[in-house]
Short mmCIF file of C-alpha atoms in Angstrom, two decimals:
data_model
loop_
_atom_site.label_atom_id
_atom_site.label_comp_id
_atom_site.label_asym_id
_atom_site.label_seq_id
_atom_site.Cartn_x
_atom_site.Cartn_y
_atom_site.Cartn_z
CA MET A 61 0.16 -0.09 -0.12
CA ALA A 62 2.87 2.46 0.19
CA ALA A 63 3.90 4.90 -2.29
CA SER A 64 0.73 4.72 -4.02
CA PHE A 65 -2.61 6.65 -4.98
CA GLY A 66 -5.96 4.99 -5.07
CA ILE A 67 -8.17 2.88 -2.87
CA PHE A 68 -6.72 -0.46 -1.83
CA VAL A 69 -8.16 -3.76 -0.35
CA LEU A 70 -6.13 -5.20 2.36
CA ALA A 71 -6.49 -7.91 4.84
CA GLU A 72 -4.79 -6.72 8.16
CA LEU A 73 -2.95 -9.43 10.17
CA PRO A 74 -4.06 -9.64 13.71
CA GLY A 75 -2.71 -12.05 16.34
CA GLU A 76 0.94 -13.47 16.70
CA ALA A 77 1.78 -13.16 13.18
CA GLY A 78 0.71 -9.49 12.75
CA ALA A 79 3.08 -8.85 16.14
CA ALA A 80 6.02 -10.58 14.68
CA VAL A 81 5.63 -8.61 11.19
CA ARG A 82 5.46 -5.41 13.23
CA ALA A 83 8.42 -6.05 15.33
CA ILE A 84 10.63 -6.67 12.11
CA GLN A 85 9.32 -3.52 10.56
CA GLU A 86 9.97 -1.55 13.60
CA GLN A 87 13.71 -2.55 13.57
CA TYR A 88 14.35 -2.57 9.76
CA ASP A 89 11.91 -0.06 8.46
CA PRO A 90 10.19 2.04 10.82
CA LYS A 91 8.75 4.41 8.50
CA LEU A 92 6.63 1.56 7.15
CA ALA A 93 6.05 0.52 10.62
CA ARG A 94 4.62 4.07 11.48
CA LEU A 95 2.27 4.35 8.08
CA THR A 96 0.42 1.17 7.83
CA PRO A 97 -0.36 -1.99 9.94
CA PRO A 98 0.89 -5.41 8.81
CA HIS A 99 -1.08 -6.57 5.90
CA VAL A 100 -1.91 -8.58 2.88
CA THR A 101 -2.63 -6.37 -0.10
CA LEU A 102 -5.87 -8.06 -1.73
CA VAL A 103 -6.41 -5.42 -4.55
CA GLY A 104 -4.13 -2.45 -5.41
CA SER A 105 -0.45 -4.29 -6.02
CA SER A 106 -0.80 -7.17 -8.12
CA GLY A 107 -3.52 -9.15 -10.12
CA VAL A 108 -5.49 -5.65 -10.46
CA GLY A 109 -4.51 -2.12 -9.45
CA ALA A 110 -5.89 0.31 -7.08
CA ILE A 111 -9.70 1.15 -7.54
CA PRO A 112 -9.84 4.67 -8.54
CA THR A 113 -10.47 7.51 -5.88
CA ASP A 114 -13.52 8.90 -7.32
CA THR A 115 -15.34 5.34 -6.95
CA PRO A 116 -18.11 6.15 -4.82
CA VAL A 117 -17.63 4.45 -1.25
CA ALA A 118 -21.22 3.17 -1.26
CA HIS A 119 -20.66 1.25 -4.64
CA ILE A 120 -17.27 -0.40 -3.23
CA ARG A 121 -19.36 -1.40 0.04
CA ALA A 122 -22.02 -2.85 -2.03
CA ALA A 123 -19.76 -4.80 -4.26
CA LEU A 124 -17.52 -6.15 -1.46
CA GLU A 125 -20.20 -6.97 1.36
CA PRO A 126 -21.77 -10.06 -0.54
CA ILE A 127 -18.30 -11.33 -1.20
CA ALA A 128 -17.17 -11.04 2.66
CA ALA A 129 -20.42 -12.52 3.99
CA SER A 130 -19.82 -15.51 1.85
CA THR A 131 -16.17 -16.03 2.57
CA ALA A 132 -14.71 -17.94 5.41
CA PRO A 133 -11.90 -16.36 7.60
CA MET A 134 -8.41 -18.25 6.48
CA ARG A 135 -5.28 -19.30 8.45
CA LEU A 136 -2.55 -19.25 5.75
CA PRO A 137 1.25 -20.02 6.11
CA LEU A 138 3.70 -17.17 5.52
CA HIS A 139 6.53 -18.41 3.15
CA ALA A 140 10.13 -17.66 3.73
CA PRO A 141 11.21 -14.00 2.76
CA HIS A 142 11.62 -12.86 -0.76
CA ARG A 143 13.44 -9.84 -2.44
CA PHE A 144 11.65 -8.33 -5.24
CA MET A 145 14.16 -8.26 -8.20
CA GLN A 146 16.06 -5.03 -8.48
CA THR A 147 14.35 -3.63 -5.39
CA ASP A 148 15.13 -3.12 -1.59
CA ILE A 149 11.83 -4.70 -0.85
CA ILE A 150 11.45 -7.71 1.23
CA SER A 151 8.26 -9.57 1.97
CA LEU A 152 6.76 -12.66 3.17
CA PRO A 153 4.97 -14.31 0.48
CA LEU A 154 1.74 -16.34 0.52
CA ASP A 155 0.17 -19.34 -1.74
CA PRO A 156 -1.22 -17.32 -4.55
CA ASN A 157 -3.57 -20.23 -4.94
CA GLY A 158 -6.53 -21.63 -3.18
CA PRO A 159 -8.80 -19.74 -0.87
CA LEU A 160 -6.79 -16.43 -0.90
CA ARG A 161 -6.78 -16.53 -4.90
CA ALA A 162 -10.63 -17.19 -4.98
CA LEU A 163 -11.30 -14.17 -2.78
CA HIS A 164 -9.06 -11.98 -5.08
CA GLU A 165 -10.63 -13.35 -8.14
CA ARG A 166 -13.96 -12.59 -6.91
CA ILE A 167 -13.23 -9.15 -5.79
CA ALA A 168 -11.50 -8.53 -9.42
CA ARG A 169 -14.72 -9.91 -11.04
CA SER A 170 -17.11 -7.80 -8.90
CA GLY A 171 -17.84 -4.99 -11.19
CA LEU A 172 -15.66 -2.46 -9.48
CA PRO A 173 -13.26 -0.58 -11.81
CA PHE A 174 -9.41 -1.21 -11.31
CA LYS A 175 -6.47 0.21 -12.68
CA ARG A 176 -4.08 -1.83 -14.64
CA SER A 177 -1.32 -3.87 -12.69
CA ARG A 178 1.82 -4.86 -14.28
CA PHE A 179 2.21 -7.97 -11.92
CA LEU A 180 0.44 -11.28 -11.57
CA PHE A 181 -1.46 -11.86 -8.52
CA SER A 182 1.34 -12.37 -5.75
CA PRO A 183 -0.08 -12.06 -2.01
CA HIS A 184 2.65 -11.00 0.30
CA CYS A 185 3.13 -9.07 3.66
CA THR A 186 5.75 -6.50 3.04
CA LEU A 187 8.77 -6.41 5.83
CA THR A 188 10.64 -3.57 4.37
CA PHE A 189 9.83 -0.95 1.64
CA TYR A 190 11.82 2.31 2.30
CA PRO A 191 15.40 1.62 3.23
CA THR A 192 18.15 0.86 1.13
CA LEU A 193 19.39 -2.72 2.12
CA THR A 194 22.87 -3.25 3.01
CA PRO A 195 23.98 -6.85 2.30
CA LYS A 196 23.98 -7.75 6.05
CA ARG A 197 20.50 -6.43 6.63
CA GLU A 198 19.50 -8.14 3.64
CA ARG A 199 21.03 -11.49 4.80
CA GLU A 200 19.31 -10.96 8.51
CA LEU A 201 15.97 -10.42 6.65
CA LEU A 202 16.02 -13.33 4.49
CA ALA A 203 17.14 -15.43 7.29
CA MET A 204 13.94 -14.85 9.55
CA ARG A 205 10.71 -16.94 9.73
CA VAL A 206 7.26 -15.94 10.99
CA THR A 207 5.81 -19.41 11.63
CA ALA A 208 2.44 -18.22 13.00
CA PRO A 209 -0.16 -18.43 10.54
CA ALA A 210 -1.61 -15.17 8.65
CA ILE A 211 -5.16 -14.99 9.79
CA ILE A 212 -7.20 -13.38 6.93
CA ASP A 213 -10.63 -12.72 8.88
CA THR A 214 -11.51 -9.16 7.73
CA LEU A 215 -11.22 -6.88 4.78
CA GLN A 216 -10.06 -3.36 5.21
CA VAL A 217 -10.83 -0.68 2.38
CA TYR A 218 -8.21 2.07 2.43
CA LEU A 219 -7.75 5.32 0.58
CA THR A 220 -4.22 5.90 -0.02
CA ARG A 221 -3.06 9.46 -1.27
CA ASP A 222 0.86 9.70 -0.81
CA PRO A 223 2.54 11.47 0.89
CA GLN A 224 -0.50 12.01 3.06
CA PRO A 225 -1.48 9.22 5.43
CA SER A 226 -3.74 6.39 4.43
CA SER A 227 -7.25 6.46 5.83
CA LEU A 228 -9.49 3.48 6.71
CA LEU A 229 -12.79 4.10 4.70
CA PHE A 230 -14.43 0.68 6.14
CA SER A 231 -13.98 -2.74 7.30
CA LEU A 232 -16.17 -6.00 6.46
CA PRO A 233 -15.60 -9.27 8.55
CA LEU A 234 -15.34 -12.55 6.62
CA ALA A 235 -18.45 -14.56 7.75
CA GLY A 236 -18.96 -17.31 5.41
CA SER A 237 -18.39 -20.91 5.77
CA ALA A 238 -15.51 -23.52 4.92
CA ALA A 239 -17.73 -25.18 2.22
CA ALA A 240 -18.29 -21.78 0.61
CA VAL A 241 -14.36 -21.35 0.46
CA SER A 242 -14.07 -24.77 -1.12
CA SER A 243 -16.57 -23.92 -3.79
CA ALA A 244 -15.19 -20.73 -4.57
CA SER A 245 -11.77 -22.22 -4.78
CA ARG A 246 -12.94 -24.74 -7.44
CA ASP A 247 -14.66 -21.71 -9.43
CA ALA A 248 -11.58 -19.75 -9.28
CA ALA A 249 -9.26 -22.59 -10.70
CA SER A 250 -11.65 -23.30 -13.28
CA GLY A 251 -12.16 -19.66 -14.31
CA THR A 252 -15.81 -19.88 -13.73
CA SER A 253 -17.84 -17.38 -11.46
CA PRO A 254 -21.09 -18.73 -10.09
CA SER A 255 -22.43 -14.96 -9.74
CA ARG A 256 -21.21 -11.33 -10.31
CA ALA A 257 -19.83 -11.31 -6.73
#
């Protein structure tokens, strides 16, 4: 969500994983730790771009409410840290398939407008964004592991207009059942969608 302009859909990380990521950010990238809570970006950085800022908030909420209501909370592993090529950005990747992809695809097909993204869907939690990495700090970061699962149980919709602080527009809890997630995952894998949401 950093260094961007638009409306983003995130899943902030609560619990042990969120606390571990926050501690790493505070040590290695205090600016990032101040600007945004630990999170996974579902819309805005990969797969699809941010929602344009002139999109009415009521329209965004109407599109996302049925998706959140029918999506079950997830507990997903955070993989070993990864450095994005030709950048100083270090992140913890998540599996881009399964229920997380199903959620991303449902939002992408919700009828909302999105800016273009240059990258395939690549869910991750950013550890460092702003500092230039020394070889020592890069080695330290790449050796770290966050073993607690990422809990994805709420969608947060943020308006970002750098360099101004991001502002939370609204949140929606994920309230669906595991059976609904399995069905949505199968639909995402096959490229079908049972409904507009």
